[in-house]
Coordinates of N, CA, C and O in Angstrom, one line a residue:
M19 N -22.6 28.3 -2.3 CA -22.9 27.5 -1.1 C -23.1 26.1 -1.3 O -23.9 25.6 -2.2
A20 N -22.5 25.3 -0.5 CA -22.5 23.9 -0.6 C -23.8 23.3 0.0 O -24.4 23.8 0.9
S21 N -24.3 22.2 -0.7 CA -25.5 21.6 -0.2 C -25.4 20.7 1.1 O -24.1 20.4 1.4
G22 N -26.4 20.3 1.7 CA -26.3 19.5 2.9 C -25.6 18.1 2.6 O -25.3 17.4 3.5
Y23 N -25.6 17.7 1.3 CA -25.1 16.4 0.9 C -23.6 16.4 0.6 O -23.1 15.4 0.3
T24 N -22.9 17.6 0.7 CA -21.6 17.7 0.3 C -20.7 16.8 1.0 O -19.8 16.1 0.4
G25 N -20.8 16.6 2.3 CA -20.0 15.8 3.1 C -20.2 14.3 2.6 O -19.2 13.5 2.5
E26 N -21.4 13.8 2.5 CA -21.7 12.5 2.2 C -21.2 12.3 0.7 O -20.6 11.2 0.4
R27 N -21.4 13.2 -0.2 CA -21.0 13.1 -1.5 C -19.4 12.9 -1.6 O -18.9 12.0 -2.3
R28 N -18.7 13.7 -0.9 CA -17.3 13.7 -0.9 C -16.8 12.3 -0.3 O -15.9 11.8 -0.8
A29 N -17.5 11.8 0.8 CA -17.0 10.6 1.3 C -17.3 9.4 0.3 O -16.4 8.5 0.2
H30 N -18.4 9.4 -0.3 CA -18.6 8.3 -1.4 C -17.6 8.4 -2.6 O -17.0 7.4 -3.0
L31 N -17.3 9.7 -3.0 CA -16.3 9.8 -4.1 C -15.0 9.4 -3.7 O -14.2 8.8 -4.4
Q32 N -14.6 9.8 -2.4 CA -13.3 9.4 -1.9 C -13.2 7.9 -1.8 O -12.0 7.3 -2.1
A33 N -14.2 7.2 -1.3 CA -14.2 5.8 -1.2 C -13.9 5.1 -2.6 O -13.2 4.2 -2.7
L34 N -14.6 5.7 -3.6 CA -14.5 5.0 -5.0 C -13.1 5.3 -5.5 O -12.4 4.5 -6.0
A35 N -12.5 6.6 -5.2 CA -11.2 7.0 -5.7 C -10.2 6.0 -5.1 O -9.2 5.7 -5.8
E36 N -10.3 5.6 -3.9 CA -9.3 4.7 -3.3 C -9.3 3.4 -3.9 O -8.2 2.7 -3.9
L37 N -10.4 2.9 -4.6 CA -10.3 1.6 -5.2 C -9.8 1.7 -6.7 O -9.4 0.7 -7.2
L38 N -9.9 2.8 -7.3 CA -9.6 3.0 -8.7 C -8.2 2.5 -9.1 O -7.9 1.9 -10.2
P39 N -7.1 2.8 -8.3 CA -5.8 2.3 -8.7 C -5.8 0.8 -8.9 O -5.0 0.2 -9.7
D40 N -6.6 0.0 -8.0 CA -6.6 -1.5 -8.2 C -7.2 -1.9 -9.5 O -7.1 -3.1 -9.9
H41 N -8.0 -1.0 -10.2 CA -8.6 -1.3 -11.4 C -7.8 -0.6 -12.6 O -8.4 -0.4 -13.7
G42 N -6.6 -0.1 -12.3 CA -5.8 0.4 -13.3 C -6.2 1.9 -13.7 O -5.8 2.4 -14.8
L43 N -7.0 2.6 -12.9 CA -7.3 4.0 -13.2 C -6.6 4.9 -12.2 O -6.3 4.6 -11.1
V44 N -6.8 6.2 -12.6 CA -6.1 7.3 -11.8 C -7.2 8.4 -11.6 O -8.1 8.4 -12.5
S45 N -7.3 9.1 -10.5 CA -8.3 10.0 -10.2 C -7.9 11.2 -9.3 O -6.8 11.0 -8.8
R46 N -8.7 12.2 -9.5 CA -8.4 13.4 -8.6 C -9.8 14.0 -8.3 O -10.6 14.1 -9.2
M47 N -10.0 14.3 -7.1 CA -11.2 15.1 -6.7 C -11.0 16.5 -7.2 O -10.0 17.2 -7.0
V48 N -12.1 17.0 -7.8 CA -12.2 18.4 -8.3 C -13.5 19.0 -7.9 O -14.4 18.3 -7.6
G49 N -13.6 20.3 -7.9 CA -14.9 20.9 -7.8 C -15.2 21.7 -6.5 O -16.2 22.2 -6.3
G50 N -14.2 21.7 -5.6 CA -14.3 22.5 -4.3 C -15.5 22.1 -3.5 O -15.6 21.0 -3.0
D51 N -16.5 23.0 -3.4 CA -17.6 22.8 -2.5 C -18.6 21.8 -3.0 O -19.3 21.3 -2.3
E52 N -18.6 21.5 -4.2 CA -19.5 20.6 -4.9 C -18.6 19.6 -5.5 O -18.4 19.6 -6.9
P53 N -18.0 18.7 -4.9 CA -17.0 17.8 -5.5 C -17.5 16.8 -6.5 O -18.6 16.4 -6.5
V54 N -16.6 16.5 -7.5 CA -16.8 15.4 -8.5 C -15.4 14.8 -8.6 O -14.4 15.2 -8.2
L55 N -15.5 13.6 -9.2 CA -14.2 12.8 -9.3 C -13.8 12.8 -10.8 O -14.6 12.4 -11.6
W56 N -12.6 13.3 -11.1 CA -12.1 13.2 -12.4 C -11.2 11.9 -12.5 O -10.3 11.7 -11.8
A57 N -11.7 11.0 -13.4 CA -11.1 9.7 -13.5 C -10.5 9.5 -15.0 O -11.2 9.9 -15.9
W58 N -9.4 8.8 -15.0 CA -8.8 8.6 -16.3 C -8.1 7.3 -16.4 O -7.6 6.8 -15.4
H59 N -7.9 6.8 -17.5 CA -7.2 5.6 -17.9 C -5.9 5.9 -18.5 O -5.8 6.5 -19.6
P60 N -4.8 5.6 -17.7 CA -3.5 6.0 -18.2 C -3.1 5.4 -19.5 O -2.3 6.0 -20.3
R61 N -3.5 4.3 -19.8 CA -3.2 3.6 -21.1 C -4.0 4.2 -22.3 O -3.4 4.5 -23.4
T62 N -5.2 4.4 -22.2 CA -6.1 4.8 -23.3 C -6.2 6.3 -23.4 O -6.5 6.8 -24.4
G63 N -5.9 7.0 -22.2 CA -6.0 8.4 -22.2 C -7.5 8.8 -22.0 O -7.8 10.0 -22.0
R64 N -8.4 8.0 -22.1 CA -9.8 8.4 -21.9 C -10.1 8.8 -20.5 O -9.6 8.3 -19.5
Q65 N -11.0 9.8 -20.3 CA -11.3 10.4 -19.0 C -12.7 10.6 -18.9 O -13.5 10.8 -20.0
T66 N -13.3 10.9 -17.8 CA -14.6 11.3 -17.5 C -14.7 11.9 -16.1 O -13.8 11.7 -15.3
L67 N -15.8 12.6 -15.9 CA -16.1 13.1 -14.5 C -17.1 12.0 -13.9 O -18.1 11.7 -14.6
V68 N -17.0 11.9 -12.7 CA -17.9 11.0 -11.9 C -18.7 11.8 -10.9 O -18.0 12.5 -10.1
F69 N -20.0 11.8 -11.0 CA -20.9 12.5 -10.1 C -21.4 11.5 -9.0 O -21.7 10.4 -9.4
A70 N -21.6 11.9 -7.8 CA -22.3 11.1 -6.8 C -23.6 11.9 -6.5 O -23.6 13.1 -6.2
T71 N -24.7 11.1 -6.4 CA -25.9 11.8 -6.2 C -26.7 10.8 -5.3 O -26.8 9.6 -5.6
P72 N -27.6 11.4 -4.5 CA -28.6 10.4 -3.7 C -29.7 10.1 -4.6 O -30.2 10.9 -5.5
S73 N -30.3 8.8 -4.3 CA -31.4 8.4 -5.1 C -32.3 7.7 -4.1 O -31.9 7.5 -2.9
S74 N -33.5 7.2 -4.6 CA -34.4 6.5 -3.7 C -33.8 5.3 -3.2 O -34.2 4.8 -2.1
G75 N -32.9 4.6 -3.8 CA -32.3 3.4 -3.5 C -30.9 3.5 -2.8 O -30.2 2.6 -2.6
G76 N -30.5 4.7 -2.5 CA -29.2 5.0 -2.0 C -28.3 5.9 -2.9 O -28.8 6.4 -3.9
W77 N -27.0 5.9 -2.6 CA -26.2 6.9 -3.4 C -25.8 6.1 -4.7 O -25.5 4.9 -4.8
V78 N -25.8 6.8 -5.8 CA -25.4 6.3 -7.2 C -24.2 7.2 -7.7 O -24.2 8.5 -7.4
F79 N -23.4 6.6 -8.5 CA -22.4 7.4 -9.3 C -22.8 7.4 -10.7 O -23.4 6.4 -11.2
L80 N -22.6 8.6 -11.4 CA -23.0 8.7 -12.8 C -21.7 9.2 -13.5 O -21.1 10.1 -13.0
W81 N -21.5 8.7 -14.8 CA -20.4 9.2 -15.5 C -20.8 9.1 -17.0 O -21.8 8.3 -17.4
S82 N -20.1 9.7 -17.9 CA -20.4 9.7 -19.3 C -19.5 8.7 -20.0 O -18.3 8.6 -19.6
P83 N -19.9 8.1 -21.0 CA -21.3 8.0 -21.5 C -22.1 6.9 -20.9 O -21.8 5.8 -20.8
R84 N -23.3 7.3 -20.4 CA -24.3 6.4 -19.9 C -23.8 5.5 -18.7 O -24.4 4.4 -18.6
G85 N -22.8 5.8 -18.0 CA -22.3 5.0 -16.9 C -23.1 5.2 -15.6 O -23.4 6.3 -15.3
Q86 N -23.2 4.1 -14.8 CA -23.8 4.3 -13.6 C -23.4 3.1 -12.7 O -23.2 2.0 -13.2
G87 N -23.3 3.4 -11.4 CA -23.0 2.4 -10.4 C -23.4 2.8 -9.1 O -23.5 3.9 -8.7
G88 N -23.6 1.8 -8.2 CA -24.1 2.0 -6.9 C -23.0 2.2 -5.8 O -21.9 1.6 -6.0
A89 N -23.2 3.1 -4.9 CA -22.2 3.3 -3.9 C -22.2 2.0 -2.9 O -21.3 1.9 -2.1
D90 N -23.2 1.2 -3.0 CA -23.3 0.0 -2.1 C -22.4 -1.2 -2.6 O -22.2 -2.1 -2.0
D91 N -21.9 -1.0 -3.8 CA -20.9 -2.0 -4.4 C -19.8 -1.3 -5.1 O -19.8 -1.3 -6.4
L92 N -18.9 -0.7 -4.4 CA -17.8 0.1 -5.0 C -16.9 -0.7 -6.0 O -16.5 -0.1 -7.0
D93 N -16.6 -1.9 -5.7 CA -15.7 -2.8 -6.5 C -16.4 -2.9 -7.8 O -15.7 -2.7 -8.9
R94 N -17.7 -3.2 -7.9 CA -18.4 -3.4 -9.1 C -18.5 -2.0 -9.9 O -18.4 -2.0 -11.1
T95 N -18.7 -1.0 -9.1 CA -18.7 0.3 -9.8 C -17.3 0.7 -10.4 O -17.3 1.2 -11.6
A96 N -16.3 0.4 -9.7 CA -14.9 0.7 -10.1 C -14.6 -0.1 -11.5 O -14.0 0.4 -12.4
D97 N -15.1 -1.3 -11.5 CA -14.9 -2.2 -12.6 C -15.7 -1.7 -13.8 O -15.2 -1.6 -14.9
A98 N -16.9 -1.3 -13.7 CA -17.7 -0.7 -14.7 C -17.1 0.6 -15.2 O -17.1 0.8 -16.5
L99 N -16.6 1.4 -14.4 CA -15.9 2.7 -14.8 C -14.6 2.3 -15.7 O -14.4 2.9 -16.7
R100 N -13.8 1.3 -15.2 CA -12.7 0.9 -15.9 C -13.2 0.4 -17.3 O -12.5 0.7 -18.4
Q101 N -14.2 -0.4 -17.4 CA -14.6 -0.9 -18.7 C -15.0 0.3 -19.6 O -14.7 0.2 -20.8
T102 N -15.6 1.3 -19.1 CA -16.0 2.5 -19.9 C -14.8 3.2 -20.5 O -14.7 3.5 -21.7
L103 N -13.8 3.3 -19.6 CA -12.7 4.0 -20.0 C -11.6 3.2 -20.7 O -10.7 3.7 -21.4
D104 N -11.8 1.9 -20.7 CA -10.9 0.9 -21.5 C -11.5 0.7 -22.9 O -10.7 0.2 -23.8
A105 N -12.8 0.9 -23.1 CA -13.4 0.7 -24.4 C -12.8 1.6 -25.4 O -12.5 2.7 -25.2
P106 N -12.6 1.0 -26.7 CA -12.2 1.8 -27.8 C -13.2 3.0 -28.0 O -14.3 2.8 -27.9
Q107 N -12.6 4.1 -28.6 CA -13.5 5.3 -29.0 C -14.6 4.7 -29.9 O -14.4 3.9 -30.7
G108 N -15.8 5.3 -29.6 CA -16.9 4.9 -30.4 C -17.6 3.6 -30.1 O -18.6 3.2 -30.7
R109 N -17.1 2.9 -29.0 CA -17.7 1.5 -28.6 C -18.2 1.6 -27.2 O -18.2 0.6 -26.6
E110 N -18.5 2.9 -26.7 CA -19.1 2.8 -25.3 C -20.4 2.4 -25.2 O -21.3 2.5 -25.7

């Protein structure tokens, strides 16, 4: 059963996904009723799952390793995600 936040979560993930091509990344929404964003860097082949979750300060995106960005600044978040996926292995 989907949570009450599913619609908001999907909207935030879709908004981020729309910006990723401008940052050299590719993505696809996965997860059905509880969506997450699968993002990857076509040149490095590195990939991660991006989660969106509500917090006391608004919605945030989380990804591995140790990545975080705010839904209130999608461009900055997309850039931080690109930097994570652009980094050489072992230098995250």
